[in-house]
CSV table of C-alpha atoms in Angstrom, one decimal:
chain,number,residue,atom,x,y,z
A,1,UNK,CA,73.8,91.6,98.2
A,2,UNK,CA,71.6,88.6,96.9
A,3,UNK,CA,68.7,90.9,96.9
A,4,UNK,CA,70.8,93.3,95.6
A,5,UNK,CA,71.8,91.0,92.6
A,6,UNK,CA,68.0,90.5,92.1
A,7,UNK,CA,66.9,93.8,91.7
A,8,UNK,CA,69.6,94.4,89.2
A,9,UNK,CA,69.0,91.3,87.3
A,10,UNK,CA,65.1,92.2,87.1
A,11,UNK,CA,66.3,95.9,86.7
A,12,UNK,CA,68.4,95.0,83.5
A,13,UNK,CA,65.6,92.7,81.2
A,14,UNK,CA,63.1,95.8,81.5
A,15,UNK,CA,61.7,95.9,77.8
A,16,UNK,CA,61.2,99.5,78.6
A,17,UNK,CA,64.7,100.1,79.2
A,18,UNK,CA,65.5,98.2,75.1
A,19,UNK,CA,65.8,100.8,73.2
A,20,UNK,CA,67.9,103.4,75.7
A,21,UNK,CA,70.9,100.5,76.2
A,22,UNK,CA,71.1,99.8,72.4
A,23,UNK,CA,71.4,103.2,71.9
A,24,UNK,CA,74.0,102.9,74.9
A,25,UNK,CA,75.3,100.9,73.4
A,26,UNK,CA,75.7,101.9,70.3
A,27,UNK,CA,77.3,104.7,71.4
A,28,UNK,CA,80.4,102.8,73.7
A,29,UNK,CA,81.0,100.7,70.6
A,30,UNK,CA,81.6,103.8,68.9
A,31,UNK,CA,83.9,104.7,71.5
A,32,UNK,CA,85.4,101.8,71.6
A,33,UNK,CA,86.8,101.9,68.5
A,34,UNK,CA,88.6,105.6,69.1
A,35,UNK,CA,90.9,103.3,71.8
A,36,UNK,CA,91.3,100.4,69.5
A,37,UNK,CA,90.2,98.2,72.4
A,38,UNK,CA,89.2,94.9,71.4
A,39,UNK,CA,86.4,94.1,72.9
A,40,UNK,CA,86.2,89.9,70.4
A,41,UNK,CA,88.9,89.1,73.4
A,42,UNK,CA,86.4,89.7,75.9
A,43,UNK,CA,83.8,87.8,75.2
A,44,UNK,CA,83.9,84.1,76.4
A,45,UNK,CA,87.4,84.8,77.9
A,46,UNK,CA,86.6,83.0,82.1
A,47,UNK,CA,88.3,80.0,80.9
A,48,UNK,CA,86.2,77.5,83.3
A,49,UNK,CA,84.6,76.6,85.6
A,50,UNK,CA,87.4,77.5,88.7
A,51,UNK,CA,87.3,81.5,87.3
A,52,UNK,CA,83.7,82.7,89.7
A,53,UNK,CA,84.5,85.4,87.8
A,54,UNK,CA,85.6,89.6,88.2
A,55,UNK,CA,84.4,91.9,90.2
A,56,UNK,CA,85.4,95.6,90.8
A,57,UNK,CA,84.9,97.9,93.2
A,58,UNK,CA,84.5,101.4,93.2
A,59,UNK,CA,85.3,102.5,96.6
A,60,UNK,CA,88.0,99.7,97.4
A,61,UNK,CA,89.6,101.6,99.5
A,62,UNK,CA,87.3,102.3,102.4
A,63,UNK,CA,86.0,100.6,105.3
A,64,UNK,CA,83.0,99.0,103.3
A,65,UNK,CA,85.0,98.7,100.3
A,66,UNK,CA,87.6,96.9,102.2
A,67,UNK,CA,85.0,93.9,103.2
A,68,UNK,CA,83.5,93.8,99.8
A,69,UNK,CA,86.2,92.8,98.2
A,70,UNK,CA,87.5,90.6,100.4
A,71,UNK,CA,84.0,88.4,101.1
A,72,UNK,CA,84.6,88.4,97.5
A,73,UNK,CA,88.4,87.3,96.8
A,74,UNK,CA,87.6,84.3,99.6
A,75,UNK,CA,84.3,83.3,97.0
A,76,UNK,CA,86.7,83.0,94.0
A,77,UNK,CA,86.2,86.6,91.8
A,78,UNK,CA,89.3,88.2,90.9
A,79,UNK,CA,89.5,91.7,92.4
A,80,UNK,CA,89.6,95.9,91.0
A,81,UNK,CA,89.4,98.4,93.1
A,82,UNK,CA,89.2,101.5,92.4
A,83,UNK,CA,89.6,104.6,95.0
A,84,UNK,CA,91.9,107.0,94.6
A,85,UNK,CA,94.8,106.9,96.7
A,86,UNK,CA,96.7,104.4,95.5
A,87,UNK,CA,99.2,103.8,98.7
A,88,UNK,CA,95.8,102.3,100.6
A,89,UNK,CA,95.0,100.3,96.8
A,90,UNK,CA,98.2,98.8,97.8
A,91,UNK,CA,98.1,97.9,101.1
A,92,UNK,CA,94.8,96.6,100.4
A,93,UNK,CA,95.8,94.6,96.9
A,94,UNK,CA,99.4,93.0,98.6
A,95,UNK,CA,97.0,91.9,102.0
A,96,UNK,CA,94.2,90.7,99.7
A,97,UNK,CA,97.0,88.4,97.8
A,98,UNK,CA,98.1,87.6,101.3
A,99,UNK,CA,95.1,86.1,102.2
A,100,UNK,CA,94.4,83.3,99.8
A,101,UNK,CA,96.9,80.5,97.7
A,102,UNK,CA,95.7,82.3,93.7
A,103,UNK,CA,94.1,85.4,95.0
A,104,UNK,CA,94.4,87.5,91.9
A,105,UNK,CA,93.7,91.6,92.9
A,106,UNK,CA,94.7,94.8,90.8
A,107,UNK,CA,95.0,97.7,92.0
A,108,UNK,CA,93.2,101.0,90.1
A,109,UNK,CA,93.7,104.2,91.5
A,110,UNK,CA,91.8,107.0,89.5
A,111,UNK,CA,89.3,109.8,90.6
A,112,UNK,CA,85.9,108.7,89.4
A,113,UNK,CA,85.3,112.6,88.5
A,114,UNK,CA,88.3,111.7,85.3
A,115,UNK,CA,85.0,111.0,82.8
A,116,UNK,CA,87.7,110.4,80.2
A,117,UNK,CA,90.5,107.4,81.7
A,118,UNK,CA,87.1,105.9,84.1
A,119,UNK,CA,86.5,102.9,81.2
A,120,UNK,CA,89.4,103.5,79.2
A,121,UNK,CA,90.9,101.8,82.6
A,122,UNK,CA,88.8,98.9,82.7
A,123,UNK,CA,89.7,98.1,80.1
A,124,UNK,CA,92.7,97.7,80.0
A,125,UNK,CA,92.7,95.8,83.6
A,126,UNK,CA,89.6,93.7,81.7
A,127,UNK,CA,92.7,92.9,79.3
A,128,UNK,CA,94.3,91.0,82.5
A,129,UNK,CA,91.6,90.2,84.8
A,130,UNK,CA,88.7,89.0,81.5
A,131,UNK,CA,85.3,90.2,81.8
A,132,UNK,CA,84.1,92.3,84.4
A,133,UNK,CA,81.0,90.0,85.8
A,134,UNK,CA,79.7,91.6,88.9
A,135,UNK,CA,80.4,95.9,89.6
A,136,UNK,CA,80.1,97.1,93.8
A,137,UNK,CA,79.5,101.3,93.3
A,138,UNK,CA,80.2,102.0,96.7
A,139,UNK,CA,82.3,105.7,96.3
A,140,UNK,CA,80.2,108.0,96.9
A,141,UNK,CA,81.1,111.8,98.7
A,142,UNK,CA,79.6,112.7,102.4
A,143,UNK,CA,77.1,115.5,103.0
A,144,UNK,CA,77.1,118.0,106.1
A,145,UNK,CA,73.3,118.6,106.7
A,146,UNK,CA,74.7,120.9,109.2
A,147,UNK,CA,75.8,123.1,106.4
A,148,UNK,CA,73.4,123.8,104.2
A,149,UNK,CA,73.7,127.6,104.4
A,150,UNK,CA,76.9,127.0,103.1
A,151,UNK,CA,78.4,127.6,100.2
A,152,UNK,CA,80.7,124.2,100.3
A,153,UNK,CA,77.2,122.3,101.2
A,154,UNK,CA,76.0,123.4,97.0
A,155,UNK,CA,79.8,121.8,96.1
A,156,UNK,CA,79.2,119.2,98.5
A,157,UNK,CA,76.7,117.7,96.2
A,158,UNK,CA,76.8,118.3,93.1
A,159,UNK,CA,79.7,116.1,94.2
A,160,UNK,CA,78.4,113.7,95.7
A,161,UNK,CA,75.9,113.8,92.6
A,162,UNK,CA,79.3,112.9,89.8
A,163,UNK,CA,80.1,110.7,92.2
A,164,UNK,CA,77.2,108.5,93.0
A,165,UNK,CA,75.0,109.1,90.5
A,166,UNK,CA,76.6,110.4,87.0
A,167,UNK,CA,80.1,108.2,87.5
A,168,UNK,CA,78.7,104.4,88.7
A,169,UNK,CA,75.9,105.4,85.2
A,170,UNK,CA,78.9,106.0,82.9
A,171,UNK,CA,80.7,102.7,84.3
A,172,UNK,CA,77.5,100.6,84.5
A,173,UNK,CA,76.8,101.5,80.7
A,174,UNK,CA,80.1,100.5,79.7
A,175,UNK,CA,79.7,97.0,81.5
A,176,UNK,CA,76.7,96.8,80.0
A,177,UNK,CA,77.7,95.0,76.6
A,178,UNK,CA,80.6,93.0,78.6
A,179,UNK,CA,78.2,91.7,80.8
A,180,UNK,CA,75.5,90.5,77.9
A,181,UNK,CA,78.9,88.7,75.6
A,182,UNK,CA,79.7,87.2,78.6
A,183,UNK,CA,76.1,85.0,79.7
A,184,UNK,CA,75.2,88.0,82.1
A,185,UNK,CA,76.0,90.2,85.6
A,186,UNK,CA,75.5,91.4,88.7
A,187,UNK,CA,75.1,95.8,89.5
A,188,UNK,CA,75.1,96.7,92.8
A,189,UNK,CA,75.4,100.4,94.1
A,190,UNK,CA,76.1,100.5,97.5
A,191,UNK,CA,75.4,104.4,98.3
A,192,UNK,CA,76.6,105.5,101.9
A,193,UNK,CA,75.9,109.2,104.1
A,194,UNK,CA,77.3,110.0,107.6
A,195,UNK,CA,74.6,111.3,109.6
A,196,UNK,CA,75.7,114.3,111.3
A,197,UNK,CA,73.6,115.9,113.5
A,198,UNK,CA,70.5,116.8,113.1
A,199,UNK,CA,68.0,119.5,109.9
A,200,UNK,CA,69.6,123.1,110.6
A,201,UNK,CA,66.6,124.8,112.6
A,202,UNK,CA,64.6,126.8,110.1
A,203,UNK,CA,64.4,123.5,107.4
A,204,UNK,CA,61.4,123.3,106.1
A,205,UNK,CA,62.4,119.7,103.7
A,206,UNK,CA,65.3,118.1,104.7
A,207,UNK,CA,65.9,114.1,103.8
């Protein structure tokens, strides 16, 4: 995680990205005004040295997501868990709250395919937790390479892109101005993939 944090920080400071980030920040600001979410209230919202930060974890109901949430909560982070299943999230939320006195955890059931609600929901949660200082993206859609000849394989790839790339980029771009206004932060993408079997016979290319 430390190495991933350093890579993320280096990437965010890359001068070649500056103009693109400025455009994204400008577009996000305009969108934000439509929702009437006062970003100013988020700036400097960390109240003390004991307030380590806020970690947003997508794919929070998975095994890896639970482990990451448990680890960060033990280090003093407030946790925001995002996943589709509200019952699983509620169970994990209650478990985290019971493990440490003073633990803070919010379950945010949402489908990452819902572009319009993602950032709006994050902003509303941040009004309770303060600004997100660590974003860990674990959500993914598994692709079965043994089904490469099946029509649903293309659908799996499309869903994998939407969850693993598009939603990650959307959330990361949305949080960058927040992190910048609060002295920086960490953005980590940990994309996993199940290995089902060897590639089907006759496949010329396989990754």
